[in-house]
mmCIF file with all atom_site columns, C-alpha atoms in Angstrom:
data_model
loop_
_atom_site.group_PDB
_atom_site.id
_atom_site.type_symbol
_atom_site.label_atom_id
_atom_site.label_alt_id
_atom_site.label_comp_id
_atom_site.label_asym_id
_atom_site.label_entity_id
_atom_site.label_seq_id
_atom_site.pdbx_PDB_ins_code
_atom_site.Cartn_x
_atom_site.Cartn_y
_atom_site.Cartn_z
_atom_site.occupancy
_atom_site.B_iso_or_equiv
_atom_site.pdbx_formal_charge
_atom_site.auth_seq_id
_atom_site.auth_comp_id
_atom_site.auth_asym_id
_atom_site.auth_atom_id
_atom_site.pdbx_PDB_model_num
ATOM 1   C CA . MET A 1 1   ? -30.758 28.493 39.666 1.00 0.00 ? 196 MET A CA 1
ATOM 2   C CA . ASP A 1 2   ? -30.723 25.667 37.120 1.00 0.00 ? 197 ASP A CA 1
ATOM 3   C CA . SER A 1 3   ? -33.796 24.760 35.082 1.00 0.00 ? 198 SER A CA 1
ATOM 4   C CA . ILE A 1 4   ? -34.907 21.963 37.447 1.00 0.00 ? 199 ILE A CA 1
ATOM 5   C CA . ASP A 1 5   ? -34.739 24.356 40.421 1.00 0.00 ? 200 ASP A CA 1
ATOM 6   C CA . TYR A 1 6   ? -36.752 26.841 38.356 1.00 0.00 ? 201 TYR A CA 1
ATOM 7   C CA . TYR A 1 7   ? -39.503 24.333 37.563 1.00 0.00 ? 202 TYR A CA 1
ATOM 8   C CA . ASN A 1 8   ? -39.600 23.140 41.172 1.00 0.00 ? 203 ASN A CA 1
ATOM 9   C CA . ARG A 1 9   ? -40.065 26.727 42.324 1.00 0.00 ? 204 ARG A CA 1
ATOM 10  C CA . TYR A 1 10  ? -42.515 27.827 39.613 1.00 0.00 ? 205 TYR A CA 1
ATOM 11  C CA . ALA A 1 11  ? -44.273 24.516 38.974 1.00 0.00 ? 206 ALA A CA 1
ATOM 12  C CA . VAL A 1 12  ? -47.794 25.816 39.602 1.00 0.00 ? 207 VAL A CA 1
ATOM 13  C CA . PRO A 1 13  ? -47.696 28.909 37.324 1.00 0.00 ? 208 PRO A CA 1
ATOM 14  C CA . TYR A 1 14  ? -45.909 26.893 34.604 1.00 0.00 ? 209 TYR A CA 1
ATOM 15  C CA . TYR A 1 15  ? -48.536 24.166 34.907 1.00 0.00 ? 210 TYR A CA 1
ATOM 16  C CA . GLU A 1 16  ? -51.337 26.708 34.627 1.00 0.00 ? 211 GLU A CA 1
ATOM 17  C CA . GLU A 1 17  ? -49.737 28.366 31.584 1.00 0.00 ? 212 GLU A CA 1
ATOM 18  C CA . THR A 1 18  ? -49.258 25.119 29.647 1.00 0.00 ? 213 THR A CA 1
ATOM 19  C CA . VAL A 1 19  ? -51.831 22.534 30.762 1.00 0.00 ? 214 VAL A CA 1
ATOM 20  C CA . ASP A 1 20  ? -54.594 23.629 28.350 1.00 0.00 ? 215 ASP A CA 1
ATOM 21  C CA . VAL A 1 21  ? -52.392 24.310 25.317 1.00 0.00 ? 216 VAL A CA 1
ATOM 22  C CA . SER A 1 22  ? -53.149 21.981 22.389 1.00 0.00 ? 217 SER A CA 1
ATOM 23  C CA . MET A 1 23  ? -50.292 20.320 20.513 1.00 0.00 ? 218 MET A CA 1
ATOM 24  C CA . GLU A 1 24  ? -52.706 18.177 18.480 1.00 0.00 ? 219 GLU A CA 1
ATOM 25  C CA . GLU A 1 25  ? -51.659 19.481 15.052 1.00 0.00 ? 220 GLU A CA 1
ATOM 26  C CA . VAL A 1 26  ? -47.973 18.696 15.620 1.00 0.00 ? 221 VAL A CA 1
ATOM 27  C CA . MET A 1 27  ? -48.841 15.473 17.432 1.00 0.00 ? 222 MET A CA 1
ATOM 28  C CA . ASP A 1 28  ? -50.727 14.263 14.322 1.00 0.00 ? 223 ASP A CA 1
ATOM 29  C CA . HIS A 1 29  ? -47.450 14.151 12.351 1.00 0.00 ? 224 HIS A CA 1
ATOM 30  C CA . PHE A 1 30  ? -45.773 12.124 15.117 1.00 0.00 ? 225 PHE A CA 1
ATOM 31  C CA . ALA A 1 31  ? -48.701 9.768  15.756 1.00 0.00 ? 226 ALA A CA 1
ATOM 32  C CA . GLN A 1 32  ? -49.099 8.843  12.086 1.00 0.00 ? 227 GLN A CA 1
ATOM 33  C CA . LEU A 1 33  ? -45.578 7.371  12.085 1.00 0.00 ? 228 LEU A CA 1
ATOM 34  C CA . LEU A 1 34  ? -46.127 5.120  15.122 1.00 0.00 ? 229 LEU A CA 1
ATOM 35  C CA . PRO A 1 35  ? -47.429 1.545  15.165 1.00 0.00 ? 230 PRO A CA 1
ATOM 36  C CA . GLU A 1 36  ? -50.730 0.711  16.839 1.00 0.00 ? 231 GLU A CA 1
ATOM 37  C CA . ASN A 1 37  ? -50.455 0.467  20.655 1.00 0.00 ? 232 ASN A CA 1
ATOM 38  C CA . ALA A 1 38  ? -46.996 2.085  20.522 1.00 0.00 ? 233 ALA A CA 1
ATOM 39  C CA . GLU A 1 39  ? -44.894 2.503  23.676 1.00 0.00 ? 234 GLU A CA 1
ATOM 40  C CA . VAL A 1 40  ? -44.120 6.234  23.941 1.00 0.00 ? 235 VAL A CA 1
ATOM 41  C CA . LEU A 1 41  ? -41.853 8.199  26.294 1.00 0.00 ? 236 LEU A CA 1
ATOM 42  C CA . ASP A 1 42  ? -43.180 11.675 27.114 1.00 0.00 ? 237 ASP A CA 1
ATOM 43  C CA . LEU A 1 43  ? -39.811 13.270 27.851 1.00 0.00 ? 238 LEU A CA 1
ATOM 44  C CA . GLY A 1 44  ? -40.040 16.297 30.143 1.00 0.00 ? 239 GLY A CA 1
ATOM 45  C CA . CYS A 1 45  ? -43.778 15.776 30.424 1.00 0.00 ? 240 CYS A CA 1
ATOM 46  C CA . GLY A 1 46  ? -44.404 18.955 32.459 1.00 0.00 ? 241 GLY A CA 1
ATOM 47  C CA . SER A 1 47  ? -48.122 19.102 33.273 1.00 0.00 ? 242 SER A CA 1
ATOM 48  C CA . GLY A 1 48  ? -48.776 15.698 31.714 1.00 0.00 ? 243 GLY A CA 1
ATOM 49  C CA . ARG A 1 49  ? -50.959 17.356 29.072 1.00 0.00 ? 244 ARG A CA 1
ATOM 50  C CA . ASP A 1 50  ? -49.391 15.461 26.149 1.00 0.00 ? 245 ASP A CA 1
ATOM 51  C CA . THR A 1 51  ? -49.338 12.156 28.055 1.00 0.00 ? 246 THR A CA 1
ATOM 52  C CA . ILE A 1 52  ? -53.134 12.362 28.205 1.00 0.00 ? 247 ILE A CA 1
ATOM 53  C CA . ALA A 1 53  ? -53.422 13.329 24.506 1.00 0.00 ? 248 ALA A CA 1
ATOM 54  C CA . LEU A 1 54  ? -51.124 10.463 23.441 1.00 0.00 ? 249 LEU A CA 1
ATOM 55  C CA . GLU A 1 55  ? -53.022 7.953  25.576 1.00 0.00 ? 250 GLU A CA 1
ATOM 56  C CA . GLU A 1 56  ? -56.283 9.112  24.004 1.00 0.00 ? 251 GLU A CA 1
ATOM 57  C CA . ARG A 1 57  ? -54.755 8.041  20.680 1.00 0.00 ? 252 ARG A CA 1
ATOM 58  C CA . GLY A 1 58  ? -54.272 4.506  22.027 1.00 0.00 ? 253 GLY A CA 1
ATOM 59  C CA . PHE A 1 59  ? -50.578 4.672  22.910 1.00 0.00 ? 254 PHE A CA 1
ATOM 60  C CA . TYR A 1 60  ? -48.979 3.374  26.107 1.00 0.00 ? 255 TYR A CA 1
ATOM 61  C CA . VAL A 1 61  ? -47.194 6.373  27.574 1.00 0.00 ? 256 VAL A CA 1
ATOM 62  C CA . THR A 1 62  ? -44.377 6.652  30.130 1.00 0.00 ? 257 THR A CA 1
ATOM 63  C CA . PRO A 1 63  ? -44.358 10.241 31.455 1.00 0.00 ? 258 PRO A CA 1
ATOM 64  C CA . MET A 1 64  ? -41.001 11.479 32.769 1.00 0.00 ? 259 MET A CA 1
ATOM 65  C CA . ASP A 1 65  ? -39.762 14.773 34.191 1.00 0.00 ? 260 ASP A CA 1
ATOM 66  C CA . GLY A 1 66  ? -36.689 15.970 36.078 1.00 0.00 ? 261 GLY A CA 1
ATOM 67  C CA . SER A 1 67  ? -38.617 18.333 38.371 1.00 0.00 ? 262 SER A CA 1
ATOM 68  C CA . GLU A 1 68  ? -40.117 16.731 41.463 1.00 0.00 ? 263 GLU A CA 1
ATOM 69  C CA . GLU A 1 69  ? -42.819 19.412 41.739 1.00 0.00 ? 264 GLU A CA 1
ATOM 70  C CA . MET A 1 70  ? -43.810 19.040 38.064 1.00 0.00 ? 265 MET A CA 1
ATOM 71  C CA . CYS A 1 71  ? -44.007 15.251 38.560 1.00 0.00 ? 266 CYS A CA 1
ATOM 72  C CA . LYS A 1 72  ? -46.413 15.739 41.463 1.00 0.00 ? 267 LYS A CA 1
ATOM 73  C CA . LEU A 1 73  ? -48.691 17.978 39.401 1.00 0.00 ? 268 LEU A CA 1
ATOM 74  C CA . ALA A 1 74  ? -48.505 15.658 36.376 1.00 0.00 ? 269 ALA A CA 1
ATOM 75  C CA . GLU A 1 75  ? -49.430 12.674 38.570 1.00 0.00 ? 270 GLU A CA 1
ATOM 76  C CA . VAL A 1 76  ? -52.570 14.478 39.725 1.00 0.00 ? 271 VAL A CA 1
ATOM 77  C CA . ASN A 1 77  ? -53.423 15.515 36.143 1.00 0.00 ? 272 ASN A CA 1
ATOM 78  C CA . THR A 1 78  ? -52.782 12.118 34.504 1.00 0.00 ? 273 THR A CA 1
ATOM 79  C CA . ASP A 1 79  ? -53.761 9.927  37.471 1.00 0.00 ? 274 ASP A CA 1
ATOM 80  C CA . GLU A 1 80  ? -50.645 7.813  36.969 1.00 0.00 ? 275 GLU A CA 1
ATOM 81  C CA . GLU A 1 81  ? -47.083 7.533  38.206 1.00 0.00 ? 276 GLU A CA 1
ATOM 82  C CA . VAL A 1 82  ? -44.555 9.863  36.585 1.00 0.00 ? 277 VAL A CA 1
ATOM 83  C CA . LEU A 1 83  ? -40.869 8.917  36.405 1.00 0.00 ? 278 LEU A CA 1
ATOM 84  C CA . LEU A 1 84  ? -38.749 11.438 38.316 1.00 0.00 ? 279 LEU A CA 1
ATOM 85  C CA . MET A 1 85  ? -35.545 11.307 36.288 1.00 0.00 ? 280 MET A CA 1
ATOM 86  C CA . THR A 1 86  ? -33.051 13.697 34.683 1.00 0.00 ? 281 THR A CA 1
ATOM 87  C CA . TYR A 1 87  ? -31.626 13.155 31.209 1.00 0.00 ? 282 TYR A CA 1
ATOM 88  C CA . GLU A 1 88  ? -28.267 12.278 32.792 1.00 0.00 ? 283 GLU A CA 1
ATOM 89  C CA . GLU A 1 89  ? -29.923 9.483  34.805 1.00 0.00 ? 284 GLU A CA 1
ATOM 90  C CA . MET A 1 90  ? -31.791 8.095  31.807 1.00 0.00 ? 285 MET A CA 1
ATOM 91  C CA . ASP A 1 91  ? -30.624 4.643  30.712 1.00 0.00 ? 286 ASP A CA 1
ATOM 92  C CA . PHE A 1 92  ? -33.194 2.933  28.480 1.00 0.00 ? 287 PHE A CA 1
ATOM 93  C CA . ASP A 1 93  ? -32.257 0.345  25.871 1.00 0.00 ? 288 ASP A CA 1
ATOM 94  C CA . ASP A 1 94  ? -34.546 -0.367 22.872 1.00 0.00 ? 289 ASP A CA 1
ATOM 95  C CA . VAL A 1 95  ? -37.697 0.322  24.912 1.00 0.00 ? 290 VAL A CA 1
ATOM 96  C CA . PHE A 1 96  ? -39.835 2.854  23.033 1.00 0.00 ? 291 PHE A CA 1
ATOM 97  C CA . ASP A 1 97  ? -41.560 2.991  19.632 1.00 0.00 ? 292 ASP A CA 1
ATOM 98  C CA . GLY A 1 98  ? -41.666 6.758  19.979 1.00 0.00 ? 293 GLY A CA 1
ATOM 99  C CA . ILE A 1 99  ? -40.206 9.579  22.073 1.00 0.00 ? 294 ILE A CA 1
ATOM 100 C CA . TRP A 1 100 ? -42.119 12.844 22.389 1.00 0.00 ? 295 TRP A CA 1
ATOM 101 C CA . ALA A 1 101 ? -39.790 15.667 23.499 1.00 0.00 ? 296 ALA A CA 1
ATOM 102 C CA . CYS A 1 102 ? -42.011 18.725 23.161 1.00 0.00 ? 297 CYS A CA 1
ATOM 103 C CA . ALA A 1 103 ? -40.127 21.855 24.313 1.00 0.00 ? 298 ALA A CA 1
ATOM 104 C CA . SER A 1 104 ? -38.180 19.703 26.780 1.00 0.00 ? 299 SER A CA 1
ATOM 105 C CA . LEU A 1 105 ? -34.638 20.062 25.369 1.00 0.00 ? 300 LEU A CA 1
ATOM 106 C CA . VAL A 1 106 ? -34.508 23.878 25.250 1.00 0.00 ? 301 VAL A CA 1
ATOM 107 C CA . HIS A 1 107 ? -32.355 24.207 28.407 1.00 0.00 ? 302 HIS A CA 1
ATOM 108 C CA . LEU A 1 108 ? -29.486 21.995 27.228 1.00 0.00 ? 303 LEU A CA 1
ATOM 109 C CA . THR A 1 109 ? -26.139 23.286 26.018 1.00 0.00 ? 304 THR A CA 1
ATOM 110 C CA . GLU A 1 110 ? -25.129 22.118 22.555 1.00 0.00 ? 305 GLU A CA 1
ATOM 111 C CA . GLU A 1 111 ? -22.854 19.456 24.092 1.00 0.00 ? 306 GLU A CA 1
ATOM 112 C CA . GLU A 1 112 ? -25.613 18.251 26.458 1.00 0.00 ? 307 GLU A CA 1
ATOM 113 C CA . MET A 1 113 ? -27.998 18.099 23.497 1.00 0.00 ? 308 MET A CA 1
ATOM 114 C CA . LYS A 1 114 ? -25.612 15.806 21.596 1.00 0.00 ? 309 LYS A CA 1
ATOM 115 C CA . GLU A 1 115 ? -25.244 13.509 24.623 1.00 0.00 ? 310 GLU A CA 1
ATOM 116 C CA . THR A 1 116 ? -29.017 13.441 25.181 1.00 0.00 ? 311 THR A CA 1
ATOM 117 C CA . LEU A 1 117 ? -29.740 12.673 21.521 1.00 0.00 ? 312 LEU A CA 1
ATOM 118 C CA . ASP A 1 118 ? -27.420 9.649  21.769 1.00 0.00 ? 313 ASP A CA 1
ATOM 119 C CA . LYS A 1 119 ? -29.363 8.464  24.841 1.00 0.00 ? 314 LYS A CA 1
ATOM 120 C CA . LEU A 1 120 ? -32.672 8.950  23.017 1.00 0.00 ? 315 LEU A CA 1
ATOM 121 C CA . VAL A 1 121 ? -31.452 6.894  20.059 1.00 0.00 ? 316 VAL A CA 1
ATOM 122 C CA . GLN A 1 122 ? -30.447 4.157  22.515 1.00 0.00 ? 317 GLN A CA 1
ATOM 123 C CA . ALA A 1 123 ? -33.901 4.314  24.160 1.00 0.00 ? 318 ALA A CA 1
ATOM 124 C CA . LEU A 1 124 ? -35.749 3.855  20.854 1.00 0.00 ? 319 LEU A CA 1
ATOM 125 C CA . LYS A 1 125 ? -36.523 0.512  19.261 1.00 0.00 ? 320 LYS A CA 1
ATOM 126 C CA . MET A 1 126 ? -35.261 0.082  15.688 1.00 0.00 ? 321 MET A CA 1
ATOM 127 C CA . ASP A 1 127 ? -37.394 2.245  13.346 1.00 0.00 ? 322 ASP A CA 1
ATOM 128 C CA . GLY A 1 128 ? -38.633 4.155  16.421 1.00 0.00 ? 323 GLY A CA 1
ATOM 129 C CA . ILE A 1 129 ? -39.673 7.784  15.968 1.00 0.00 ? 324 ILE A CA 1
ATOM 130 C CA . LEU A 1 130 ? -38.257 10.822 17.783 1.00 0.00 ? 325 LEU A CA 1
ATOM 131 C CA . TYR A 1 131 ? -40.126 14.107 17.901 1.00 0.00 ? 326 TYR A CA 1
ATOM 132 C CA . LEU A 1 132 ? -38.461 17.160 19.428 1.00 0.00 ? 327 LEU A CA 1
ATOM 133 C CA . SER A 1 133 ? -38.996 20.906 19.392 1.00 0.00 ? 328 SER A CA 1
ATOM 134 C CA . VAL A 1 134 ? -36.636 23.766 20.209 1.00 0.00 ? 329 VAL A CA 1
ATOM 135 C CA . HIS A 1 135 ? -36.803 27.545 19.968 1.00 0.00 ? 330 HIS A CA 1
ATOM 136 C CA . LYS A 1 136 ? -35.823 29.000 16.614 1.00 0.00 ? 331 LYS A CA 1
ATOM 137 C CA . GLY A 1 137 ? -33.294 31.801 17.045 1.00 0.00 ? 332 GLY A CA 1
ATOM 138 C CA . ASP A 1 138 ? -29.858 32.649 18.363 1.00 0.00 ? 333 ASP A CA 1
ATOM 139 C CA . ARG A 1 139 ? -30.204 32.916 22.157 1.00 0.00 ? 334 ARG A CA 1
ATOM 140 C CA . ASP A 1 140 ? -27.516 31.160 24.172 1.00 0.00 ? 335 ASP A CA 1
ATOM 141 C CA . GLY A 1 141 ? -27.558 32.111 27.830 1.00 0.00 ? 336 GLY A CA 1
ATOM 142 C CA . ILE A 1 142 ? -29.667 32.825 30.892 1.00 0.00 ? 337 ILE A CA 1
ATOM 143 C CA . TYR A 1 143 ? -33.100 34.367 30.280 1.00 0.00 ? 338 TYR A CA 1
ATOM 144 C CA . ASN A 1 144 ? -35.786 34.747 32.973 1.00 0.00 ? 339 ASN A CA 1
ATOM 145 C CA . GLY A 1 145 ? -33.856 32.540 35.384 1.00 0.00 ? 340 GLY A CA 1
ATOM 146 C CA . ARG A 1 146 ? -33.236 29.637 32.972 1.00 0.00 ? 341 ARG A CA 1
ATOM 147 C CA . TYR A 1 147 ? -30.558 28.756 30.435 1.00 0.00 ? 342 TYR A CA 1
ATOM 148 C CA . PHE A 1 148 ? -31.768 28.577 26.827 1.00 0.00 ? 343 PHE A CA 1
ATOM 149 C CA . HIS A 1 149 ? -30.000 27.460 23.675 1.00 0.00 ? 344 HIS A CA 1
ATOM 150 C CA . ASP A 1 150 ? -31.877 28.238 20.456 1.00 0.00 ? 345 ASP A CA 1
ATOM 151 C CA . TYR A 1 151 ? -31.157 26.853 16.990 1.00 0.00 ? 346 TYR A CA 1
ATOM 152 C CA . THR A 1 152 ? -31.310 27.828 13.366 1.00 0.00 ? 347 THR A CA 1
ATOM 153 C CA . LYS A 1 153 ? -32.766 25.251 10.985 1.00 0.00 ? 348 LYS A CA 1
ATOM 154 C CA . LYS A 1 154 ? -29.267 24.681 9.550  1.00 0.00 ? 349 LYS A CA 1
ATOM 155 C CA . GLU A 1 155 ? -27.719 24.071 13.016 1.00 0.00 ? 350 GLU A CA 1
ATOM 156 C CA . LEU A 1 156 ? -30.457 21.658 13.995 1.00 0.00 ? 351 LEU A CA 1
ATOM 157 C CA . TYR A 1 157 ? -30.255 19.833 10.670 1.00 0.00 ? 352 TYR A CA 1
ATOM 158 C CA . GLY A 1 158 ? -26.501 19.419 11.164 1.00 0.00 ? 353 GLY A CA 1
ATOM 159 C CA . MET A 1 159 ? -26.914 18.106 14.699 1.00 0.00 ? 354 MET A CA 1
ATOM 160 C CA . ILE A 1 160 ? -29.472 15.478 13.647 1.00 0.00 ? 355 ILE A CA 1
ATOM 161 C CA . GLU A 1 161 ? -27.304 14.443 10.688 1.00 0.00 ? 356 GLU A CA 1
ATOM 162 C CA . GLU A 1 162 ? -24.314 14.004 13.009 1.00 0.00 ? 357 GLU A CA 1
ATOM 163 C CA . THR A 1 163 ? -26.244 11.832 15.485 1.00 0.00 ? 358 THR A CA 1
ATOM 164 C CA . SER A 1 164 ? -25.344 8.214  14.786 1.00 0.00 ? 359 SER A CA 1
ATOM 165 C CA . GLY A 1 165 ? -28.367 5.982  14.260 1.00 0.00 ? 360 GLY A CA 1
ATOM 166 C CA . LEU A 1 166 ? -30.787 8.842  13.539 1.00 0.00 ? 361 LEU A CA 1
ATOM 167 C CA . GLU A 1 167 ? -32.289 9.602  10.130 1.00 0.00 ? 362 GLU A CA 1
ATOM 168 C CA . LEU A 1 168 ? -34.072 12.909 9.590  1.00 0.00 ? 363 LEU A CA 1
ATOM 169 C CA . ILE A 1 169 ? -37.674 12.725 8.374  1.00 0.00 ? 364 ILE A CA 1
ATOM 170 C CA . ASP A 1 170 ? -38.622 16.408 8.529  1.00 0.00 ? 365 ASP A CA 1
ATOM 171 C CA . ILE A 1 171 ? -37.845 19.789 10.095 1.00 0.00 ? 366 ILE A CA 1
ATOM 172 C CA . TRP A 1 172 ? -40.522 22.478 10.053 1.00 0.00 ? 367 TRP A CA 1
ATOM 173 C CA . THR A 1 173 ? -41.360 25.756 11.781 1.00 0.00 ? 368 THR A CA 1
ATOM 174 C CA . THR A 1 174 ? -44.457 26.537 13.858 1.00 0.00 ? 369 THR A CA 1
ATOM 175 C CA . GLN A 1 175 ? -45.718 29.479 15.914 1.00 0.00 ? 370 GLN A CA 1
ATOM 176 C CA . ASP A 1 176 ? -45.894 29.219 19.691 1.00 0.00 ? 371 ASP A CA 1
ATOM 177 C CA . VAL A 1 177 ? -49.466 28.167 20.536 1.00 0.00 ? 372 VAL A CA 1
ATOM 178 C CA . ARG A 1 178 ? -49.514 29.798 23.980 1.00 0.00 ? 373 ARG A CA 1
ATOM 179 C CA . PRO A 1 179 ? -51.613 32.972 24.285 1.00 0.00 ? 374 PRO A CA 1
ATOM 180 C CA . GLY A 1 180 ? -49.562 36.144 23.805 1.00 0.00 ? 375 GLY A CA 1
ATOM 181 C CA . LYS A 1 181 ? -46.502 34.310 22.426 1.00 0.00 ? 376 LYS A CA 1
ATOM 182 C CA . LYS A 1 182 ? -47.403 34.088 18.729 1.00 0.00 ? 377 LYS A CA 1
ATOM 183 C CA . ASP A 1 183 ? -44.183 35.920 17.779 1.00 0.00 ? 378 ASP A CA 1
ATOM 184 C CA . ARG A 1 184 ? -42.047 33.089 19.175 1.00 0.00 ? 379 ARG A CA 1
ATOM 185 C CA . MET A 1 185 ? -41.155 30.421 16.613 1.00 0.00 ? 380 MET A CA 1
ATOM 186 C CA . TRP A 1 186 ? -40.342 26.757 17.166 1.00 0.00 ? 381 TRP A CA 1
ATOM 187 C CA . LEU A 1 187 ? -38.390 24.259 15.092 1.00 0.00 ? 382 LEU A CA 1
ATOM 188 C CA . ASN A 1 188 ? -39.966 20.803 15.042 1.00 0.00 ? 383 ASN A CA 1
ATOM 189 C CA . VAL A 1 189 ? -38.025 17.648 14.173 1.00 0.00 ? 384 VAL A CA 1
ATOM 190 C CA . LEU A 1 190 ? -39.145 14.155 13.270 1.00 0.00 ? 385 LEU A CA 1
ATOM 191 C CA . ALA A 1 191 ? -36.417 11.511 12.953 1.00 0.00 ? 386 ALA A CA 1
ATOM 192 C CA . ARG A 1 192 ? -36.253 7.717  12.802 1.00 0.00 ? 387 ARG A CA 1
ATOM 193 C CA . LYS A 1 193 ? -33.842 5.288  14.456 1.00 0.00 ? 388 LYS A CA 1
ATOM 194 C CA . VAL A 1 194 ? -31.878 3.370  11.833 1.00 0.00 ? 389 VAL A CA 1
ATOM 195 C CA . GLU A 1 195 ? -28.914 0.980  11.864 1.00 0.00 ? 390 GLU A CA 1
ATOM 196 C CA . ARG A 1 196 ? -25.772 2.826  12.952 1.00 0.00 ? 391 ARG A CA 1
#
């Protein structure tokens, strides 16, 4: 079962586990770097929770997810259309002032991550801001029915540095905000699109 199959099958419990979690503190760092009325892609929007939070800050948000069942739930939650699209299908060109990829790249292999980062750079306008978060650690394999690839700060730093057209702003560590998961740590990245 790949990750999209997983989220199609377990969409409702995943929605219930994540819909009320607040990412406001991390979102503050991202939002401060965006222009007024910014166009933002909520990549792997899941429940649509962050789409709502970003819209409340005055941004124009395009929610997108690869799981059809998650899209349906997000459409009910956000009361708007959600793009049903995988990262492989994504083909945006200089569209967004910001991309919010909160916990949405954790199921990619290292090679898929590199390819997706290139697509995200392409999707951003010049000086656009990318936020992403991944698990901190050394897992690389199938856990609880899904593939996970975790990163050390050094690995993630190297990957961002190697991505053409992306300039690192900051990498920092946070605790998982979901109840009962405080021992799980996340690496957060902010980067800016620059001339290649």
